[in-house]
Short mmCIF file of C-alpha atoms and ligand atoms in Angstrom, two decimals:
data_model
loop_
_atom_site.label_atom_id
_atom_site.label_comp_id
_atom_site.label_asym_id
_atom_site.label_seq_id
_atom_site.Cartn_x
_atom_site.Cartn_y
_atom_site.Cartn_z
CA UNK A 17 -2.69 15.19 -15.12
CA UNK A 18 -5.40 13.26 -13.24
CA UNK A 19 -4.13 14.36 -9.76
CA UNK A 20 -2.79 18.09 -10.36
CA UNK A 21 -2.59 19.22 -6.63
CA UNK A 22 -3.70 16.65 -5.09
CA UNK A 23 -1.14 15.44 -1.59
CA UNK A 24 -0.89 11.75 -2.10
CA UNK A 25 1.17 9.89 0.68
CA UNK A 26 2.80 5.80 0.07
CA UNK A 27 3.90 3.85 3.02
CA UNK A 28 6.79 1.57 2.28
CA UNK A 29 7.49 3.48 -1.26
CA UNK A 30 11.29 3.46 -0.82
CA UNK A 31 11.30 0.85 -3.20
CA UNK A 32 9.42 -1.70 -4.97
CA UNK A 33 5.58 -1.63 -5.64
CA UNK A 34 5.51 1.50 -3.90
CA UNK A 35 8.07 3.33 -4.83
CA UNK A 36 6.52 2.36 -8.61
CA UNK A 37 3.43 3.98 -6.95
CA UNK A 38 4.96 7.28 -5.72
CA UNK A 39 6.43 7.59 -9.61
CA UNK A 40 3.42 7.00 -11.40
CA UNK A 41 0.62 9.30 -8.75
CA UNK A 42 3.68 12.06 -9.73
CA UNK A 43 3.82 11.73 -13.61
CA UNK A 44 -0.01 12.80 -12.79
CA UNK A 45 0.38 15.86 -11.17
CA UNK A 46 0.19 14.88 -7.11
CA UNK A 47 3.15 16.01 -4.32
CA UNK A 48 4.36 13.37 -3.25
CA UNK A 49 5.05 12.16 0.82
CA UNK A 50 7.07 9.13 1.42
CA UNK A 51 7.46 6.99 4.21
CA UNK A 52 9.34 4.25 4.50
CA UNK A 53 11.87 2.81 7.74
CA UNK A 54 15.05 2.72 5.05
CA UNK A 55 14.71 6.88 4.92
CA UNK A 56 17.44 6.34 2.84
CA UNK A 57 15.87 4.52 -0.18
CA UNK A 58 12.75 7.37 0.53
CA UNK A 59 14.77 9.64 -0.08
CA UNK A 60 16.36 8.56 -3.40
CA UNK A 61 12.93 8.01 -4.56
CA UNK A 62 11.87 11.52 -3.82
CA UNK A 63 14.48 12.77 -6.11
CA UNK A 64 13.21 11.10 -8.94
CA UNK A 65 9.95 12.51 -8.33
CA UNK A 66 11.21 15.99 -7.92
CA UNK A 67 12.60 15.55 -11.47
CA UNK A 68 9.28 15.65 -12.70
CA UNK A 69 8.40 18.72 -10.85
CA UNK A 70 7.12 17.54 -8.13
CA UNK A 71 7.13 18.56 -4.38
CA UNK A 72 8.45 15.78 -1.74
CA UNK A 73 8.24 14.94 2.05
CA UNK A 74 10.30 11.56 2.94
CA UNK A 75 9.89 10.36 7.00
CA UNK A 76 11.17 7.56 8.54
CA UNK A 77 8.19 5.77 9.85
CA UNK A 78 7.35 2.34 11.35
CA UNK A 79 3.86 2.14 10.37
CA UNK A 80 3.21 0.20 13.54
CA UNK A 81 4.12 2.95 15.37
CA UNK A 82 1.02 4.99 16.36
CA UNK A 83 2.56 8.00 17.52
CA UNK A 84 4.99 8.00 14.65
CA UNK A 85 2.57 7.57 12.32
CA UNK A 86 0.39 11.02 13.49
CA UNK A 87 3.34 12.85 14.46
CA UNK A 88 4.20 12.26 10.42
CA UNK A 89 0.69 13.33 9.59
CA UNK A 90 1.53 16.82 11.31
CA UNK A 91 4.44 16.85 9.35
CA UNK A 92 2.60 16.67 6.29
CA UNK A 93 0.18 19.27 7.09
CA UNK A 94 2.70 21.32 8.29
CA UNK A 95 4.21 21.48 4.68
CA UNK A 96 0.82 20.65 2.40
CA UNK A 97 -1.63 21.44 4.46
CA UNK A 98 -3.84 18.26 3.59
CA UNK A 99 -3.68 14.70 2.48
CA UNK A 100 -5.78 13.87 -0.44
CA UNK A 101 -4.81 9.92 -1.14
CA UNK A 102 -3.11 7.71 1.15
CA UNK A 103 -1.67 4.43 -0.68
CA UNK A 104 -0.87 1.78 2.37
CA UNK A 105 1.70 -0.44 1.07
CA UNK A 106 4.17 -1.08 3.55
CA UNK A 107 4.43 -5.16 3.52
CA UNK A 108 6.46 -7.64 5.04
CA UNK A 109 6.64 -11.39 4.99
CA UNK A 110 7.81 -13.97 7.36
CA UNK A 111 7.17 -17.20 5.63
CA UNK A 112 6.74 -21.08 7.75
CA UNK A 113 4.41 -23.74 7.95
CA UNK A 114 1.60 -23.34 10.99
CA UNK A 115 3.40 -25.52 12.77
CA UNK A 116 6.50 -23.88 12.81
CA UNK A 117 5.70 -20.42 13.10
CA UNK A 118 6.95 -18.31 15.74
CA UNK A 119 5.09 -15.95 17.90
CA UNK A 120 7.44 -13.68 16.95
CA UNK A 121 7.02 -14.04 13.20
CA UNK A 122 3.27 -13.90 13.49
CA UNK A 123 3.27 -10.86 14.87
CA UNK A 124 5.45 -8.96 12.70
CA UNK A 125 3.82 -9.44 10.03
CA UNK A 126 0.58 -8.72 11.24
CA UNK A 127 1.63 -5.70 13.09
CA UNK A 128 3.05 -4.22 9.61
CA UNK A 129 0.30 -5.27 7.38
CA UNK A 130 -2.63 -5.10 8.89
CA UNK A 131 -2.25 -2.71 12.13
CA UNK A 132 0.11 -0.44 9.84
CA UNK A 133 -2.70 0.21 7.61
CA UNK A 134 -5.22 0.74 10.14
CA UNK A 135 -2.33 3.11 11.89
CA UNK A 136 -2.43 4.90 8.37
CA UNK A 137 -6.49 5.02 7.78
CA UNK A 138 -6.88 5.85 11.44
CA UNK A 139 -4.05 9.09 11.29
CA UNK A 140 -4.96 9.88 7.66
CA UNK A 141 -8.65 9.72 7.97
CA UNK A 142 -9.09 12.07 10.97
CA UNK A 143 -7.44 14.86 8.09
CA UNK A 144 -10.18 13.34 5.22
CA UNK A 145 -13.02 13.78 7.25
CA UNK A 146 -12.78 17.59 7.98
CA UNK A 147 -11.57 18.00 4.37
CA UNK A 148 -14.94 15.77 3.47
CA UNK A 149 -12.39 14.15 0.91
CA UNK A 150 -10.06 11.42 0.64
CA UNK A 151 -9.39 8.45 -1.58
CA UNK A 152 -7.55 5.22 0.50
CA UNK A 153 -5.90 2.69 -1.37
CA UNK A 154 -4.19 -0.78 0.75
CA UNK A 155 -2.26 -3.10 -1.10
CA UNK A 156 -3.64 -6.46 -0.17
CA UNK A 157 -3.02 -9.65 -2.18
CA UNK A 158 -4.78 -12.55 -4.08
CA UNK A 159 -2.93 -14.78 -0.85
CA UNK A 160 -5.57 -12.76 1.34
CA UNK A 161 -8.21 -14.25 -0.92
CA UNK A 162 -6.95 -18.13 -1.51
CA UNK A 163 -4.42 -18.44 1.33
CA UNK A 164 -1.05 -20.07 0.92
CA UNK A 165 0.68 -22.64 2.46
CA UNK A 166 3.72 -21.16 4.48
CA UNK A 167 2.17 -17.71 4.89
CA UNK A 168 -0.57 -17.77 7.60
CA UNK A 169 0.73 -14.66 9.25
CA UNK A 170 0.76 -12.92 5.67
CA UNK A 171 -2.56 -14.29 4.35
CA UNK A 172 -4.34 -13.80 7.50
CA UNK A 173 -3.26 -9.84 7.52
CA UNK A 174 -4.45 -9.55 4.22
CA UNK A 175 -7.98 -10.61 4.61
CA UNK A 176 -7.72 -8.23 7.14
CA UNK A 177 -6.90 -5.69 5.19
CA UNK A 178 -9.79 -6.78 2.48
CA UNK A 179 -12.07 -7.06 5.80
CA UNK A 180 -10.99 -3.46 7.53
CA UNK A 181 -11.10 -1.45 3.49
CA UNK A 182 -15.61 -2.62 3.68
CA UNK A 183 -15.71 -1.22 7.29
CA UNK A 184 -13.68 2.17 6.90
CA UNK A 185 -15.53 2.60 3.45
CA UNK A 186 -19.49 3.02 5.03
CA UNK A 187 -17.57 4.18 7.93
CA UNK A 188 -15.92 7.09 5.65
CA UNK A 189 -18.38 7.46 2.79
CA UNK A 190 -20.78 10.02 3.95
CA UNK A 191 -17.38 11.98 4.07
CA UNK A 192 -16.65 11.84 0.99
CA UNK A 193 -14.19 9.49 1.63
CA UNK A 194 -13.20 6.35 -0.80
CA UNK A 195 -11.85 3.08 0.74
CA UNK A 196 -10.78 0.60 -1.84
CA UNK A 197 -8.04 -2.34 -1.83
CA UNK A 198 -6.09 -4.11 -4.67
CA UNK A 199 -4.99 -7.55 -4.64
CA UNK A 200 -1.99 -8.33 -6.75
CA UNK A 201 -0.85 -11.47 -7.76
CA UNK A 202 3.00 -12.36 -8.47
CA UNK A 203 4.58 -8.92 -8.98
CA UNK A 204 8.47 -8.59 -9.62
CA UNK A 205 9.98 -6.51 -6.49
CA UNK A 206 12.78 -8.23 -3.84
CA UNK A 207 9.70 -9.46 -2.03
CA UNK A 208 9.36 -11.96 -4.62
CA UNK A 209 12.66 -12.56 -6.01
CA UNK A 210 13.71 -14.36 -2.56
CA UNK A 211 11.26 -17.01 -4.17
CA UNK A 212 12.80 -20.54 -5.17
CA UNK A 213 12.89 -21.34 -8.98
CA UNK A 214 10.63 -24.28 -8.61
CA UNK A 215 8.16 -22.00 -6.68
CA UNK A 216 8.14 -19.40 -9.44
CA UNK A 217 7.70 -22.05 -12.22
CA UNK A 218 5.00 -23.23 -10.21
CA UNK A 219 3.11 -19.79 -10.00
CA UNK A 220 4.22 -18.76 -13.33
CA UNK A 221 2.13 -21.98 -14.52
CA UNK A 222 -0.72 -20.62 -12.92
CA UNK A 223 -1.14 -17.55 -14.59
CA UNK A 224 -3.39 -17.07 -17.53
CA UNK A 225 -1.98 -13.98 -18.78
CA UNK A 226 1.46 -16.48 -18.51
CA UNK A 227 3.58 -13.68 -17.06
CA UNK A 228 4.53 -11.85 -13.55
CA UNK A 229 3.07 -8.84 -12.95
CA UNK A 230 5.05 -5.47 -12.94
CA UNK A 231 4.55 -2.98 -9.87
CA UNK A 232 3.58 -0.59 -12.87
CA UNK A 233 0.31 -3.08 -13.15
CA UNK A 234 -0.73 -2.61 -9.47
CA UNK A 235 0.17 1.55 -10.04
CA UNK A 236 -1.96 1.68 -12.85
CA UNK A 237 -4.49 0.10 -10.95
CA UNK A 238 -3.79 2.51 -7.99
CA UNK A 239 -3.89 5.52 -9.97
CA UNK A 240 -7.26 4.66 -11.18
CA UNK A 241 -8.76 4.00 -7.40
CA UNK A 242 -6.88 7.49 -6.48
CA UNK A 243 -8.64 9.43 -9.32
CA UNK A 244 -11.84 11.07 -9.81
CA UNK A 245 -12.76 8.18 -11.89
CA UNK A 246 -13.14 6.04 -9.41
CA UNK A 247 -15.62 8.13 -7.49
CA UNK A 248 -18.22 6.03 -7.28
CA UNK A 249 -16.43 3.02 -6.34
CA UNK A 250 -15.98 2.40 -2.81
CA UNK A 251 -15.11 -0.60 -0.47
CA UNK A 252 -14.14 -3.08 -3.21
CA UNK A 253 -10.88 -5.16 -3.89
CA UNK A 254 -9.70 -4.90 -7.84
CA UNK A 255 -7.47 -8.24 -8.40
CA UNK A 256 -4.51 -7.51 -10.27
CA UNK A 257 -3.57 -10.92 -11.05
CA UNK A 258 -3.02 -12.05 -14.71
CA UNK A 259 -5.91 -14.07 -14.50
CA UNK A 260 -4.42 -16.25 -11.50
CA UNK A 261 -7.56 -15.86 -9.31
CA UNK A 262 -11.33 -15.32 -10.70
CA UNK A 263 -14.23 -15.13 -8.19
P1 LIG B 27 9.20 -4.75 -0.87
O1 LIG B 27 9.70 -5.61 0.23
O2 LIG B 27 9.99 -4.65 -2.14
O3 LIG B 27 8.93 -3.25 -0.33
C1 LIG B 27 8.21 -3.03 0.85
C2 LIG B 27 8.55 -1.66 1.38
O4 LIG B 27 7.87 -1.47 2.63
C3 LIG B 27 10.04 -1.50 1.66
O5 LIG B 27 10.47 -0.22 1.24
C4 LIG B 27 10.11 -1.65 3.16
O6 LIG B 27 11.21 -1.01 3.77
C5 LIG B 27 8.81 -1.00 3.58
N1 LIG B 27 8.43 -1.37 4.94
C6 LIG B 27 8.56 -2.58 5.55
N2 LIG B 27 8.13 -2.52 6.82
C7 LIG B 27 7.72 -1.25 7.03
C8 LIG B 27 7.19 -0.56 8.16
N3 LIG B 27 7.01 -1.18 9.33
N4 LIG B 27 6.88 0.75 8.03
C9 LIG B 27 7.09 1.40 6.87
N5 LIG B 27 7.60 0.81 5.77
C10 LIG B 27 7.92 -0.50 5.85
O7 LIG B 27 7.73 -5.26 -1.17
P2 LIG B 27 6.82 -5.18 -2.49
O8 LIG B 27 7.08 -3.90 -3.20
O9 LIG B 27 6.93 -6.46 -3.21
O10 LIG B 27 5.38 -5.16 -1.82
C11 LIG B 27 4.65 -3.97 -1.57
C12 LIG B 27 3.27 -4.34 -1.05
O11 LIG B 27 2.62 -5.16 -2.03
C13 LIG B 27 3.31 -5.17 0.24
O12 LIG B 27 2.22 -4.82 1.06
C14 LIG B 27 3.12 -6.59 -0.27
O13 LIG B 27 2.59 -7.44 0.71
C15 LIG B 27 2.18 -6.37 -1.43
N6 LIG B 27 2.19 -7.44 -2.41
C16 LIG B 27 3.31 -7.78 -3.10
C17 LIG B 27 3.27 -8.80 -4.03
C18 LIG B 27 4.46 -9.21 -4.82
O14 LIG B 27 4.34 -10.20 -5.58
N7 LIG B 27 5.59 -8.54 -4.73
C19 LIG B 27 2.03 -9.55 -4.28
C20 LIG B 27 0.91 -9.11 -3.52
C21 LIG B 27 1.00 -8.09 -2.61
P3 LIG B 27 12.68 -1.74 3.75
O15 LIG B 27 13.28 -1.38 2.43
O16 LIG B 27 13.42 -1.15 4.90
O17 LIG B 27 12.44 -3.20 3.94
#
C-alpha cells in the first residue's frame, strides 16, 4: 500500500493508459478522481476502483478548458480536501504530413497535450504548494524525443511536455513538489490499434525487448514516480520503451 491516503487525480483515465493508471495508484491504497470528456467511460472505471475499496470522483473535463479544469479542482477539495498526485494523461492525435496539416489539426492536439497539462500543473499546483507536497506525473512519449513523420502536432506537444515537466520541477521543488514525465513507446490502447499492419510490423521490428508495451508498463512506471520512492527524483523523463529509444 505505497499510496494509503494519498488523493491521486488521472486526466483522460476513462480508458486506456489511464484508466490502467487509475487501477493500479488504487490497488495501492490512493482515492481515486477521474476526469475524462466521455464521463461515461469515467465513470465505469470508477466502479472498478470502488471494488477495491476505494473512494471515487469522475468529472467531465476538457483539459483545455481553464475554468473547467479549476472549477474540477474545487470539486475535489470539496470532497478530499487535497490532491496529492496528479497523473496528466489526456492525449490525442491528429496524424498528416507537414504539408498537409491543418490549422485545425495542429491545434487540437496541441491544445490537449500540451496546454491540458499545463491547465492541470497550473490548477493542481496552486493546491501542492500550500500543502508543500505533490508528486506530477505527464505522459509524454519517445515521439517527443525522436519525432515522427506524420505527427508534428503530436511530437511537437510532447517535447513540450518533456520541456514544461524541467521548468515546473525547480519551479515546484522548494515546495516539496515532484515534476517528472514518462515517455512510452508503442503501448496497446485504441490510440494505437488505429495503426496500419505494415506500420506496426515496422515498430514492432524496432523494439529490442521485441514486444508492445502494456499500459500496465507505463503504470508501473507511474506508480513508482507517484511514490515516496521517487522522492528524490525530480524533473526527469523515464522511457518506457522496450529498448526502442536509448540516449
Ligand atoms: P486513448 O485514446 O486510449 O485514451 C485517451 C483518453 O484521454 C481517453 O479517455 C480520451 O477521452 C481522453 N481525452 C481526450 N481528450 C481529452 C480532453 N481534452 N480532456 C480530457 N480527456 C481527454 O489513449 P492512450 O491510452 O493510448 O494514451 C494515453 C496517453 O499516453 C496519451 O497522452 C498518449 O499521447 C500517451 N501515449 C500513448 C502511447 C501509445 O502507444 N498508446 C505511446 C506514447 C504516449 P475519449 O474516450 O472521449 O476520447
Amino acid at each position: 500500500m505505497r499510496l494509503k491516503d494519498k488523493v491521486a487525480l488521472v486526466t483522460g483515465g476513462g480508458r486506456g493508459i489511464g484508466r490502467q493508471i487509475a487501477l493500479t495508484l488504487a490497488q495501492e491504497g490512493a482515492d481515486i478522481v477521474i476526469w475524462d470528456v466521455n464521463l461515461q467511460e469515467a465513470e465505469k472505471a470508477c466502479v472498478d476502483i470502488q471494488a477495491l475499496g476505494r473512494k471515487t470522483l469522475s468529472a467531465q473535463v476538457d483539459v483545455t478548458d481553464y475554468v473547467k479544469v479549476e472549477e474540477a479542482i474545487n470539486k475535489i477539495l470539496d470532497k478530499f480536501t487535497k490532491v496529492d498526485i496528479l497523473i496528466n494523461n489526456a492525449g490525442i492525435t491528429r496524424d498528416n504530413l507537414l504539408l498537409r496539416m491543418s490549422q485545425q489539426d495542429w491545434d487540437a492536439v496541441l491544445g490537449v497535450n500540451l496546454k491540458g497539462t499545463f491547465n492541470c500543473i497550473r490548477a493542481a499546483s496552486r493546491v501542492m504548494i500550500k500543502q508543500r507536497s505533490g508528486k506530477i506525473v505527464s505522459i509524454a512519449s519517445i515521439i517527443g524525443i525522436i519525432g515522427n513523420p506524420g505527427q508534428a502536432n503530436y511530437s511537437a506537444s510532447k517535447a513540450g511536455i518533456i520541456a514544461l515537466t524541467k521548468t515546473a520541477a525547480k519551479e515546484l521543488a522548494s515546495r516539496g513538489i515532484n515534476v517528472n514525465a514518462i515517455a512510452p513507446g508503442f503501448i496497446q490502447t485504441d490510440m494505437t490499434a488505429k495503426l496500419s499492419e505494415g506500420v506496426r510490423e515496422k515498430m514492432l521490428a524496432a523494439i529490442p525487448l521485441a514486444r508492445m508495451g502494456s499500459p500496465a508498463d507505463v503504470a508501473s512506471a507511474c506508480l513508482f514516480l507517484a511514490s515516496q520512492e521517487a522522492d528524490y527524483i525530480t524533473g526527469q523523463t523515464i522511457v518506457v520503451d522496450g529498448g526502442m529509444v536509448m540516449v
